[in-house]
Amino acid sequence: MAKEREKKVLIVGAGPAGLTAAYELLKKTDLQPVVFEASNVIGGISQTVKYHGNRMDIGGHRFFSKNKEVMEWWTKLMPVQGSNSCDDIILGNTDKELNIGGPDPEKEDRVILVRHRVNRIFFLRKFFDYPISLKLSTFTNMGLLHTIKSGYGFFVSMIHKLPETSLENFYINRFGKHLYSLFFEGYTEKVWGIHPSELGADWGSQRVKGISLWAVIIDMIRKKLGKKSVDKTETSLIEQYIYPKYGPGQLWEYVASEIQKEGGEIIMDAEVVKIHVTNNQVTSIDYRNADGIITNRTGDYLFSTMPIKDLVNALTDIDVPINIKRIAHELPYRDFITVGLCVKKLKIENETHIKTYKNRIPDTWIYIQERDVKIGRLQIFNNWSPYLVNDYKNTMWIGLEYFCSEGDELWEMQKDEFIKMAIDELVKIDIIEKEDVIDACQVKIKKAYPSYYGSYYELDKVKEYFDNIINLYCLGRNGQHRYNNMDHSMLTAMRAVDAIIKGNNDKQGIWAVNTEDNYHETK
């Protein structure tokens, strides 16, 4: 057993940021990580839910990043199926026969698969490429009138740029008003619960950055010329990624086991309720276990991935200004519900050029843009990894994703009623037959997506306040109230560990992750 180290780093949360921090601390420092996880599940939103032999990826997690450090981190922990380097995976230069030179996933459990990215939009009861392409099928599905209006709108957007004071203007500047109204306006409101004119452009700049109709055109030309460049290809246009055999939770469960093997401590069902601060330094935390017992643990540093409003509420022995409490309390979030359905088959036929088992559709997820249903996305877990499905040959294991807010009608709906509604919606849009449903489950995730409106625009005041607490580091999606992907969250942890190693109390490099021009992505 590894010897316990003298100085402690208290880490709140066993998601990607918290576990990356603990792993890096053990590898690079003589500090002892102690991780406190409020639930009984490893991985946070990157967990893999198991149900009746099937596995569900919450939200879908493509393992891809333009950051080589992150790519190498993943592939050192779990070998990639095939003999490709990180650069090959990023550029899509993968073996046609993926087993060449690498582990056989039929025989090995701890292995990462190379996957092809296929996502489409379902709108007007037809399929469109995502991101929108300039194929003939796109114009045929849109119809002549929509095509003319879209072309005119894009031309206007090129010569007349709107001030990017909202997400609506951000999209119009890149796609034109008519394409925005068709493919972005309704869906964005479905996801966030408010109109894109009320959402900040920050969300667009972090999630889609350089994506525009021009980017699609340029990418199409580069492909025709046979040119590939990771730096010049927008992340949303990347066609391949890697994925753990049994879903993202498999990787994070393995990381947790390695942390414990190396002497790190992970305490489950441990809700941090108080954070004691003396002389602008965290001295200890109180956590409550599943039996309601409160325990105090001392530490030399605190890494927090808990939601900012919960962090502020937990601060004790320190005078927190009323304005900081207000901003934190009013920070908006969007919650998430997934219905897992095991069905005999889908009604959708595979009309793509991609060959699949029994000619099933190849999509990993489908954006449901139809206005007459509440479902936002449909995941097909068979296509993420066949090993997520208990009976891959005879069933389809799918996830119906709904975006809501805690306390609203969707959130409060009874489980059986919600599942019935979800099934009825897929029947309504001709994706399944009701009699083909074999089994169903529901998973609810609180604070899945930090939102960009309201007191979010005063968040800098809270950051400044936190930065004055010398040994406090805020990491990850909820820890920074930023719509980070998995690689972003990991990078915040890596930068925090680097800061401690260098004795650097300036946390700007940690807050700056996912604000740079070079966008990283997994989901």
Short mmCIF file of C-alpha atoms in Angstrom, two decimals:
data_model
loop_
_atom_site.label_atom_id
_atom_site.label_comp_id
_atom_site.label_asym_id
_atom_site.label_seq_id
_atom_site.Cartn_x
_atom_site.Cartn_y
_atom_site.Cartn_z
CA MET A 1 0.00 0.00 0.00
CA ALA A 2 1.29 3.46 -0.93
CA LYS A 3 2.42 5.62 1.99
CA GLU A 4 0.11 8.49 2.96
CA ARG A 5 1.56 11.89 2.18
CA GLU A 6 1.74 14.68 4.74
CA LYS A 7 0.11 17.60 2.92
CA LYS A 8 -3.49 17.20 1.72
CA VAL A 9 -5.43 18.53 -1.27
CA LEU A 10 -9.18 18.35 -0.63
CA ILE A 11 -11.03 17.80 -3.92
CA VAL A 12 -14.80 18.27 -4.17
CA GLY A 13 -16.28 16.09 -6.90
CA ALA A 14 -15.29 12.81 -8.61
CA GLY A 15 -15.99 13.94 -12.16
CA PRO A 16 -13.37 14.46 -14.91
CA ALA A 17 -11.87 17.59 -13.31
CA GLY A 18 -11.66 16.22 -9.78
CA LEU A 19 -10.27 12.83 -10.80
CA THR A 20 -7.77 14.35 -13.24
CA ALA A 21 -6.54 16.64 -10.47
CA ALA A 22 -6.14 13.73 -8.03
CA TYR A 23 -4.31 11.59 -10.60
CA GLU A 24 -1.96 14.42 -11.62
CA LEU A 25 -1.19 15.27 -7.98
CA LEU A 26 -0.16 11.69 -7.28
CA LYS A 27 2.01 11.52 -10.41
CA LYS A 28 3.69 14.92 -10.15
CA THR A 29 3.74 16.01 -6.48
CA ASP A 30 4.15 14.71 -2.94
CA LEU A 31 0.66 15.94 -2.02
CA GLN A 32 -2.14 13.62 -0.88
CA PRO A 33 -5.46 13.99 -2.77
CA VAL A 34 -8.69 13.35 -0.88
CA VAL A 35 -11.75 13.32 -3.15
CA PHE A 36 -15.27 13.90 -1.78
CA GLU A 37 -18.12 12.77 -4.05
CA ALA A 38 -21.68 13.65 -3.00
CA SER A 39 -23.25 10.77 -4.95
CA ASN A 40 -22.45 7.07 -5.10
CA VAL A 41 -21.32 7.29 -8.76
CA ILE A 42 -17.91 8.00 -10.30
CA GLY A 43 -17.62 10.33 -13.31
CA GLY A 44 -20.16 13.12 -12.74
CA ILE A 45 -22.02 13.84 -15.99
CA SER A 46 -19.39 11.61 -17.69
CA GLN A 47 -20.64 8.55 -15.82
CA THR A 48 -21.99 5.49 -17.60
CA VAL A 49 -25.38 4.37 -16.28
CA LYS A 50 -25.96 0.60 -16.24
CA TYR A 51 -29.50 -0.74 -16.71
CA HIS A 52 -30.49 -4.37 -17.33
CA GLY A 53 -27.21 -5.17 -19.06
CA ASN A 54 -27.24 -2.00 -21.19
CA ARG A 55 -25.04 1.04 -20.66
CA MET A 56 -26.08 4.66 -21.12
CA ASP A 57 -23.73 7.57 -21.85
CA ILE A 58 -25.30 10.70 -20.32
CA GLY A 59 -25.22 13.39 -23.02
CA GLY A 60 -22.78 11.55 -25.28
CA HIS A 61 -19.01 12.07 -24.87
CA ARG A 62 -16.76 12.10 -27.90
CA PHE A 63 -13.18 11.64 -26.73
CA PHE A 64 -11.48 14.20 -28.92
CA SER A 65 -9.33 17.23 -28.23
CA LYS A 66 -6.98 19.46 -30.19
CA ASN A 67 -4.88 19.47 -27.04
CA LYS A 68 -2.25 16.74 -27.42
CA GLU A 69 -1.66 16.58 -23.66
CA VAL A 70 -5.27 15.51 -23.10
CA MET A 71 -5.26 13.02 -25.99
CA GLU A 72 -2.09 11.36 -24.70
CA TRP A 73 -3.51 11.29 -21.15
CA TRP A 74 -6.49 9.24 -22.33
CA THR A 75 -4.56 6.88 -24.59
CA LYS A 76 -1.87 6.14 -22.00
CA LEU A 77 -4.55 5.00 -19.58
CA MET A 78 -6.43 2.87 -22.11
CA PRO A 79 -4.81 1.50 -25.29
CA VAL A 80 -6.38 2.51 -28.60
CA GLN A 81 -7.77 -0.19 -30.89
CA GLY A 82 -5.33 0.00 -33.82
CA SER A 83 -1.76 1.25 -34.12
CA ASN A 84 -2.51 4.94 -34.55
CA SER A 85 -0.86 7.86 -32.78
CA CYS A 86 -2.79 10.75 -31.22
CA ASP A 87 -1.98 12.85 -34.29
CA ASP A 88 -3.40 10.15 -36.58
CA ILE A 89 -6.62 10.07 -34.59
CA ILE A 90 -6.94 13.86 -34.64
CA LEU A 91 -6.34 13.98 -38.40
CA GLY A 92 -8.46 10.95 -39.19
CA ASN A 93 -5.51 8.91 -40.56
CA THR A 94 -6.75 5.63 -39.06
CA ASP A 95 -6.30 2.07 -40.24
CA LYS A 96 -9.11 0.69 -42.40
CA GLU A 97 -8.84 -2.51 -40.36
CA LEU A 98 -8.97 -1.04 -36.88
CA ASN A 99 -7.56 -4.09 -35.08
CA ILE A 100 -4.17 -3.92 -36.83
CA GLY A 101 -1.37 -3.60 -34.28
CA GLY A 102 -3.68 -3.01 -31.34
CA PRO A 103 -5.73 -4.89 -28.76
CA ASP A 104 -8.74 -6.94 -29.88
CA PRO A 105 -11.82 -5.47 -28.14
CA GLU A 106 -13.50 -8.89 -28.17
CA LYS A 107 -10.74 -10.17 -25.87
CA GLU A 108 -9.72 -7.02 -23.96
CA ASP A 109 -11.96 -4.97 -21.69
CA ARG A 110 -9.76 -1.90 -21.18
CA VAL A 111 -9.54 -0.58 -24.72
CA ILE A 112 -10.50 2.58 -26.61
CA LEU A 113 -12.27 2.24 -29.95
CA VAL A 114 -11.80 4.52 -32.96
CA ARG A 115 -15.26 5.75 -34.00
CA HIS A 116 -16.68 7.61 -36.98
CA ARG A 117 -18.68 10.71 -36.15
CA VAL A 118 -22.16 10.77 -37.72
CA ASN A 119 -24.66 13.31 -36.40
CA ARG A 120 -27.67 14.62 -38.26
CA ILE A 121 -30.59 16.98 -37.80
CA PHE A 122 -34.15 15.64 -37.99
CA PHE A 123 -36.40 18.45 -39.21
CA LEU A 124 -39.50 18.64 -41.41
CA ARG A 125 -39.54 14.82 -40.94
CA LYS A 126 -36.33 14.66 -42.99
CA PHE A 127 -32.61 14.34 -42.29
CA PHE A 128 -30.05 17.13 -42.70
CA ASP A 129 -26.30 16.89 -42.15
CA TYR A 130 -24.90 18.43 -38.97
CA PRO A 131 -23.27 20.84 -39.33
CA ILE A 132 -25.38 21.92 -42.31
CA SER A 133 -23.71 20.83 -45.57
CA LEU A 134 -24.05 22.11 -49.12
CA LYS A 135 -25.06 18.76 -50.58
CA LEU A 136 -27.89 18.48 -53.09
CA SER A 137 -29.93 16.55 -50.50
CA THR A 138 -29.84 19.57 -48.19
CA PHE A 139 -31.46 21.84 -50.79
CA THR A 140 -33.90 19.11 -51.88
CA ASN A 141 -35.06 18.57 -48.30
CA MET A 142 -35.34 22.30 -47.66
CA GLY A 143 -37.34 22.97 -50.83
CA LEU A 144 -36.93 25.77 -53.37
CA LEU A 145 -38.43 28.59 -51.27
CA HIS A 146 -36.36 27.85 -48.15
CA THR A 147 -33.22 27.50 -50.31
CA ILE A 148 -33.74 30.90 -51.96
CA LYS A 149 -34.46 32.59 -48.62
CA SER A 150 -31.41 30.93 -47.04
CA GLY A 151 -29.09 32.05 -49.84
CA TYR A 152 -30.39 35.60 -49.68
CA GLY A 153 -30.08 35.67 -45.87
CA PHE A 154 -26.48 34.47 -45.99
CA PHE A 155 -25.59 37.09 -48.62
CA VAL A 156 -27.09 39.83 -46.40
CA SER A 157 -25.17 38.52 -43.38
CA MET A 158 -21.90 38.84 -45.31
CA ILE A 159 -22.35 42.52 -46.07
CA HIS A 160 -24.19 43.59 -42.93
CA LYS A 161 -22.88 42.29 -39.61
CA LEU A 162 -25.02 42.63 -36.49
CA PRO A 163 -23.47 43.58 -33.14
CA GLU A 164 -22.84 40.29 -31.32
CA THR A 165 -24.80 41.20 -28.23
CA SER A 166 -26.76 37.92 -28.22
CA LEU A 167 -26.54 34.33 -29.37
CA GLU A 168 -29.19 35.14 -31.98
CA ASN A 169 -26.96 37.77 -33.64
CA PHE A 170 -23.97 35.43 -33.36
CA TYR A 171 -25.76 32.79 -35.44
CA ILE A 172 -27.26 35.23 -37.93
CA ASN A 173 -23.80 36.67 -38.66
CA ARG A 174 -22.53 33.20 -39.53
CA PHE A 175 -25.47 31.57 -41.27
CA GLY A 176 -27.89 34.30 -42.28
CA LYS A 177 -31.32 35.01 -40.80
CA HIS A 178 -33.33 32.34 -42.60
CA LEU A 179 -30.98 29.43 -41.87
CA TYR A 180 -30.83 30.65 -38.27
CA SER A 181 -34.63 30.65 -38.02
CA LEU A 182 -34.82 27.15 -39.52
CA PHE A 183 -32.05 25.32 -37.68
CA PHE A 184 -30.98 27.32 -34.63
CA GLU A 185 -33.76 29.46 -33.20
CA GLY A 186 -36.31 26.84 -32.12
CA TYR A 187 -33.78 24.22 -31.09
CA THR A 188 -31.74 26.66 -29.00
CA GLU A 189 -34.89 27.73 -27.16
CA LYS A 190 -35.77 24.07 -26.59
CA VAL A 191 -32.34 23.43 -25.07
CA TRP A 192 -32.01 26.57 -22.91
CA GLY A 193 -35.62 27.43 -22.17
CA ILE A 194 -35.24 31.04 -23.32
CA HIS A 195 -35.06 32.70 -26.73
CA PRO A 196 -31.54 33.02 -28.23
CA SER A 197 -31.98 36.81 -28.30
CA GLU A 198 -31.76 36.65 -24.47
CA LEU A 199 -28.69 34.37 -24.38
CA GLY A 200 -25.17 35.75 -24.46
CA ALA A 201 -22.98 35.33 -27.52
CA ASP A 202 -20.37 33.83 -25.15
CA TRP A 203 -22.05 30.45 -25.47
CA GLY A 204 -21.63 30.48 -29.25
CA SER A 205 -18.04 31.67 -29.07
CA GLN A 206 -17.14 28.78 -26.73
CA ARG A 207 -19.18 25.98 -28.28
CA VAL A 208 -19.08 26.61 -32.03
CA LYS A 209 -16.41 29.31 -32.34
CA GLY A 210 -15.29 29.29 -35.99
CA ILE A 211 -18.25 27.33 -37.34
CA SER A 212 -20.14 29.19 -40.07
CA LEU A 213 -21.39 28.57 -43.58
CA TRP A 214 -17.99 29.77 -44.79
CA ALA A 215 -16.25 27.22 -42.56
CA VAL A 216 -18.41 24.47 -44.06
CA ILE A 217 -17.52 25.62 -47.60
CA ILE A 218 -13.78 25.81 -46.82
CA ASP A 219 -13.83 22.39 -45.15
CA MET A 220 -15.60 20.92 -48.20
CA ILE A 221 -12.94 22.40 -50.54
CA ARG A 222 -10.09 21.09 -48.35
CA LYS A 223 -11.56 17.58 -48.46
CA LYS A 224 -11.89 17.74 -52.25
CA LEU A 225 -8.20 18.69 -52.43
CA GLY A 226 -7.27 15.87 -50.06
CA LYS A 227 -5.89 18.21 -47.38
CA LYS A 228 -6.23 17.59 -43.65
CA SER A 229 -5.10 19.87 -40.86
CA VAL A 230 -6.08 19.59 -37.23
CA ASP A 231 -5.41 23.30 -36.74
CA LYS A 232 -7.51 24.38 -39.71
CA THR A 233 -10.43 21.99 -39.27
CA GLU A 234 -13.19 23.24 -36.97
CA THR A 235 -13.81 20.79 -34.14
CA SER A 236 -17.49 20.38 -34.96
CA LEU A 237 -16.40 19.18 -38.43
CA ILE A 238 -14.02 16.50 -37.10
CA GLU A 239 -15.10 13.09 -38.44
CA GLN A 240 -13.40 10.65 -36.05
CA TYR A 241 -12.90 10.32 -32.33
CA ILE A 242 -11.99 7.70 -29.75
CA TYR A 243 -14.35 6.11 -27.25
CA PRO A 244 -13.93 3.65 -24.34
CA LYS A 245 -15.37 0.20 -25.03
CA TYR A 246 -17.90 0.48 -22.20
CA GLY A 247 -18.50 4.23 -22.31
CA PRO A 248 -16.88 7.25 -20.60
CA GLY A 249 -17.62 5.96 -17.12
CA GLN A 250 -15.30 3.03 -17.77
CA LEU A 251 -12.32 5.35 -18.14
CA TRP A 252 -13.17 7.40 -15.04
CA GLU A 253 -13.83 4.31 -12.94
CA TYR A 254 -10.39 3.05 -13.99
CA VAL A 255 -8.79 6.42 -13.10
CA ALA A 256 -10.48 6.24 -9.67
CA SER A 257 -9.07 2.75 -9.09
CA GLU A 258 -5.57 3.95 -10.07
CA ILE A 259 -5.86 6.91 -7.67
CA GLN A 260 -6.76 4.58 -4.81
CA LYS A 261 -4.00 2.14 -5.79
CA GLU A 262 -1.46 4.98 -5.58
CA GLY A 263 -2.66 6.00 -2.12
CA GLY A 264 -5.23 8.66 -2.96
CA GLU A 265 -8.50 8.67 -1.05
CA ILE A 266 -11.99 8.78 -2.61
CA ILE A 267 -14.94 9.13 -0.23
CA MET A 268 -18.36 8.44 -1.77
CA ASP A 269 -21.73 9.72 -0.53
CA ALA A 270 -19.83 12.65 0.96
CA GLU A 271 -21.66 15.95 0.51
CA VAL A 272 -19.46 18.92 1.39
CA VAL A 273 -21.64 21.24 3.49
CA LYS A 274 -19.13 23.65 5.02
CA ILE A 275 -15.80 25.09 3.91
CA HIS A 276 -13.87 26.74 6.73
CA VAL A 277 -11.75 29.76 5.78
CA THR A 278 -9.28 31.55 8.06
CA ASN A 279 -7.05 34.45 7.00
CA ASN A 280 -8.15 33.99 3.36
CA GLN A 281 -7.13 30.32 3.33
CA VAL A 282 -9.25 27.18 3.39
CA THR A 283 -8.35 25.20 6.52
CA SER A 284 -10.87 22.35 6.47
CA ILE A 285 -14.21 21.11 5.17
CA ASP A 286 -17.21 19.41 6.76
CA TYR A 287 -18.92 16.66 4.81
CA ARG A 288 -22.13 14.76 5.48
CA ASN A 289 -22.32 11.03 4.71
CA ALA A 290 -25.34 8.94 3.68
CA ASP A 291 -26.29 8.45 7.36
CA GLY A 292 -26.29 12.20 8.03
CA ILE A 293 -23.08 12.12 10.07
CA ILE A 294 -20.92 15.26 9.74
CA THR A 295 -17.12 14.79 9.59
CA ASN A 296 -14.40 17.45 9.46
CA ARG A 297 -11.26 17.03 7.32
CA THR A 298 -8.32 19.42 7.26
CA GLY A 299 -6.31 20.23 4.14
CA ASP A 300 -3.68 22.51 2.64
CA TYR A 301 -5.50 23.21 -0.65
CA LEU A 302 -9.09 22.97 -1.89
CA PHE A 303 -10.01 22.09 -5.48
CA SER A 304 -13.73 22.71 -5.99
CA THR A 305 -15.84 21.38 -8.86
CA MET A 306 -19.12 21.98 -7.02
CA PRO A 307 -21.60 24.52 -8.48
CA ILE A 308 -20.54 28.06 -7.64
CA LYS A 309 -23.78 28.80 -5.80
CA ASP A 310 -23.20 25.75 -3.56
CA LEU A 311 -19.57 26.75 -2.98
CA VAL A 312 -20.58 30.24 -1.83
CA ASN A 313 -23.27 28.80 0.45
CA ALA A 314 -20.72 26.45 2.02
CA LEU A 315 -18.13 29.14 2.88
CA THR A 316 -17.99 29.69 6.62
CA ASP A 317 -15.88 31.62 9.16
CA ILE A 318 -15.55 34.31 6.47
CA ASP A 319 -17.70 37.34 5.68
CA VAL A 320 -19.12 36.81 2.18
CA PRO A 321 -20.45 40.09 0.72
CA ILE A 322 -24.20 40.19 0.06
CA ASN A 323 -23.62 41.00 -3.62
CA ILE A 324 -21.42 37.91 -4.10
CA LYS A 325 -24.12 35.75 -2.47
CA ARG A 326 -26.78 37.26 -4.75
CA ILE A 327 -24.80 36.71 -7.96
CA ALA A 328 -23.99 33.12 -7.01
CA HIS A 329 -27.55 32.36 -5.92
CA GLU A 330 -29.01 33.69 -9.19
CA LEU A 331 -26.61 31.87 -11.55
CA PRO A 332 -28.82 29.97 -14.03
CA TYR A 333 -28.56 26.30 -14.92
CA ARG A 334 -30.31 23.90 -17.24
CA ASP A 335 -31.15 20.40 -16.03
CA PHE A 336 -31.34 17.21 -18.03
CA ILE A 337 -33.49 14.07 -18.29
CA THR A 338 -32.67 11.02 -20.38
CA VAL A 339 -35.08 8.19 -21.13
CA GLY A 340 -33.36 4.96 -22.11
CA LEU A 341 -35.42 2.77 -24.43
CA CYS A 342 -34.60 -0.76 -25.54
CA VAL A 343 -36.49 -1.38 -28.78
CA LYS A 344 -36.61 -4.18 -31.34
CA LYS A 345 -35.86 -1.82 -34.20
CA LEU A 346 -36.13 1.76 -35.48
CA LYS A 347 -38.41 2.67 -38.37
CA ILE A 348 -35.74 4.94 -39.90
CA GLU A 349 -33.97 3.42 -42.88
CA ASN A 350 -30.25 3.88 -43.53
CA GLU A 351 -30.08 6.04 -46.64
CA THR A 352 -26.46 7.07 -46.04
CA HIS A 353 -23.43 5.58 -47.79
CA ILE A 354 -22.16 4.14 -44.49
CA LYS A 355 -22.56 0.39 -44.13
CA THR A 356 -23.93 -0.78 -40.78
CA TYR A 357 -25.15 -3.95 -39.12
CA LYS A 358 -28.52 -4.95 -40.64
CA ASN A 359 -28.36 -1.61 -42.48
CA ARG A 360 -29.24 0.31 -39.32
CA ILE A 361 -28.74 4.09 -39.32
CA PRO A 362 -25.12 5.06 -38.43
CA ASP A 363 -25.85 8.14 -36.25
CA THR A 364 -24.45 8.46 -32.74
CA TRP A 365 -26.98 11.15 -32.00
CA ILE A 366 -29.70 13.00 -33.87
CA TYR A 367 -30.78 16.57 -33.16
CA ILE A 368 -34.58 16.59 -33.10
CA GLN A 369 -35.52 20.03 -34.42
CA GLU A 370 -39.24 19.30 -34.84
CA ARG A 371 -41.35 21.95 -33.11
CA ASP A 372 -44.24 19.61 -32.19
CA VAL A 373 -42.24 17.45 -29.72
CA LYS A 374 -40.23 18.28 -26.60
CA ILE A 375 -37.35 15.82 -27.17
CA GLY A 376 -34.08 17.61 -27.96
CA ARG A 377 -31.71 14.83 -29.03
CA LEU A 378 -31.82 11.12 -29.72
CA GLN A 379 -28.76 8.99 -28.94
CA ILE A 380 -28.22 5.58 -30.56
CA PHE A 381 -25.90 3.77 -28.17
CA ASN A 382 -25.35 0.86 -30.61
CA ASN A 383 -23.30 3.28 -32.71
CA TRP A 384 -21.22 4.71 -29.86
CA SER A 385 -20.02 1.22 -29.01
CA PRO A 386 -21.68 -2.15 -29.65
CA TYR A 387 -20.51 -3.12 -26.16
CA LEU A 388 -22.97 -0.68 -24.58
CA VAL A 389 -25.84 -2.90 -25.73
CA ASN A 390 -26.76 -6.15 -24.00
CA ASP A 391 -28.22 -7.71 -27.17
CA TYR A 392 -26.59 -5.73 -29.96
CA LYS A 393 -27.76 -8.05 -32.75
CA ASN A 394 -31.46 -8.03 -31.91
CA THR A 395 -32.16 -4.72 -30.17
CA MET A 396 -31.52 -0.99 -30.44
CA TRP A 397 -30.60 0.83 -27.20
CA ILE A 398 -31.45 4.53 -27.53
CA GLY A 399 -31.49 7.62 -25.30
CA LEU A 400 -34.14 10.33 -25.54
CA GLU A 401 -32.72 13.58 -24.18
CA TYR A 402 -34.84 16.35 -22.67
CA PHE A 403 -33.66 19.75 -21.45
CA CYS A 404 -35.55 21.26 -18.54
CA SER A 405 -35.24 23.26 -15.32
CA GLU A 406 -35.52 21.79 -11.85
CA GLY A 407 -39.06 22.34 -10.63
CA ASP A 408 -40.67 22.86 -14.05
CA GLU A 409 -43.38 20.69 -15.63
CA LEU A 410 -40.97 18.20 -17.23
CA TRP A 411 -38.83 17.86 -14.11
CA GLU A 412 -41.83 17.29 -11.83
CA MET A 413 -43.56 14.80 -14.13
CA GLN A 414 -43.92 11.30 -12.66
CA LYS A 415 -41.41 8.77 -14.04
CA ASP A 416 -43.97 6.45 -15.71
CA GLU A 417 -45.84 9.40 -17.20
CA PHE A 418 -42.58 10.87 -18.54
CA ILE A 419 -41.51 7.59 -20.15
CA LYS A 420 -44.95 7.24 -21.77
CA MET A 421 -44.69 10.79 -23.16
CA ALA A 422 -41.22 10.08 -24.53
CA ILE A 423 -42.36 6.90 -26.29
CA ASP A 424 -45.40 8.70 -27.71
CA GLU A 425 -43.18 11.46 -29.11
CA LEU A 426 -40.98 9.01 -31.03
CA VAL A 427 -44.08 7.28 -32.36
CA LYS A 428 -45.49 10.66 -33.44
CA ILE A 429 -42.43 11.51 -35.54
CA ASP A 430 -42.27 7.99 -37.03
CA ILE A 431 -39.03 6.81 -35.44
CA ILE A 432 -40.41 3.78 -33.55
CA GLU A 433 -43.55 1.65 -33.21
CA LYS A 434 -44.94 1.52 -29.68
CA GLU A 435 -45.17 -2.29 -29.74
CA ASP A 436 -41.41 -2.51 -30.43
CA VAL A 437 -40.52 -1.07 -26.99
CA ILE A 438 -39.01 -3.80 -24.79
CA ASP A 439 -37.77 -1.89 -21.73
CA ALA A 440 -37.33 1.67 -20.46
CA CYS A 441 -35.64 3.69 -17.72
CA GLN A 442 -35.18 7.35 -16.74
CA VAL A 443 -32.15 9.29 -15.47
CA LYS A 444 -32.29 12.86 -14.12
CA ILE A 445 -29.21 15.11 -13.87
CA LYS A 446 -29.29 18.40 -11.95
CA LYS A 447 -27.24 21.42 -13.09
CA ALA A 448 -26.05 19.66 -16.24
CA TYR A 449 -25.52 22.88 -18.20
CA PRO A 450 -24.46 26.29 -16.80
CA SER A 451 -26.49 28.96 -18.62
CA TYR A 452 -25.33 32.27 -20.07
CA TYR A 453 -27.79 34.92 -18.98
CA GLY A 454 -28.85 36.79 -15.85
CA SER A 455 -26.22 37.08 -13.13
CA TYR A 456 -23.73 35.15 -15.32
CA TYR A 457 -22.66 38.57 -16.60
CA GLU A 458 -21.55 39.53 -13.11
CA LEU A 459 -19.53 36.34 -12.60
CA ASP A 460 -16.18 38.18 -12.76
CA LYS A 461 -16.96 39.69 -9.34
CA VAL A 462 -17.35 36.20 -7.87
CA LYS A 463 -14.12 35.02 -9.58
CA GLU A 464 -12.24 37.96 -8.08
CA TYR A 465 -13.64 37.13 -4.63
CA PHE A 466 -12.64 33.45 -4.96
CA ASP A 467 -9.15 34.36 -6.16
CA ASN A 468 -8.54 36.19 -2.89
CA ILE A 469 -8.90 32.86 -1.07
CA ILE A 470 -5.28 31.85 -1.68
CA ASN A 471 -5.52 28.04 -1.69
CA LEU A 472 -8.93 27.71 -3.39
CA TYR A 473 -9.00 26.57 -7.04
CA CYS A 474 -12.26 26.35 -9.04
CA LEU A 475 -12.27 23.62 -11.69
CA GLY A 476 -14.56 22.00 -14.24
CA ARG A 477 -17.92 22.85 -15.76
CA ASN A 478 -19.88 23.77 -12.64
CA GLY A 479 -16.82 24.87 -10.69
CA GLN A 480 -16.29 27.67 -13.22
CA HIS A 481 -19.91 28.02 -14.41
CA ARG A 482 -18.72 27.53 -17.97
CA TYR A 483 -20.09 25.12 -20.57
CA ASN A 484 -16.86 23.14 -20.61
CA ASN A 485 -16.45 19.86 -22.43
CA MET A 486 -14.61 16.98 -20.81
CA ASP A 487 -11.20 18.03 -22.12
CA HIS A 488 -11.75 21.60 -20.93
CA SER A 489 -12.57 20.32 -17.44
CA MET A 490 -9.47 18.14 -17.42
CA LEU A 491 -7.31 21.05 -18.53
CA THR A 492 -8.52 23.23 -15.64
CA ALA A 493 -7.34 20.48 -13.28
CA MET A 494 -3.98 20.14 -15.04
CA ARG A 495 -3.41 23.90 -14.90
CA ALA A 496 -4.30 23.98 -11.20
CA VAL A 497 -1.76 21.25 -10.42
CA ASP A 498 0.84 23.11 -12.50
CA ALA A 499 0.13 26.28 -10.51
CA ILE A 500 0.73 24.49 -7.20
CA ILE A 501 3.95 22.93 -8.46
CA LYS A 502 5.23 26.36 -9.53
CA GLY A 503 4.01 28.05 -6.33
CA ASN A 504 1.91 30.37 -8.47
CA ASN A 505 -1.13 31.92 -6.78
CA ASP A 506 -2.32 33.57 -10.00
CA LYS A 507 -5.35 31.57 -11.16
CA GLN A 508 -5.98 33.38 -14.44
CA GLY A 509 -4.50 30.52 -16.45
CA ILE A 510 -7.09 28.17 -14.93
CA TRP A 511 -10.03 30.49 -15.59
CA ALA A 512 -8.71 31.06 -19.13
CA VAL A 513 -9.23 27.44 -20.24
CA ASN A 514 -11.89 27.34 -23.01
CA THR A 515 -11.58 31.05 -23.73
CA GLU A 516 -8.72 30.69 -26.22
CA ASP A 517 -9.20 30.54 -29.98
CA ASN A 518 -8.18 26.90 -30.32
CA TYR A 519 -11.32 25.00 -29.36
CA HIS A 520 -11.26 21.60 -27.70
CA GLU A 521 -14.09 19.16 -27.67
CA THR A 522 -15.51 15.89 -26.43
CA LYS A 523 -18.99 16.86 -25.21
#
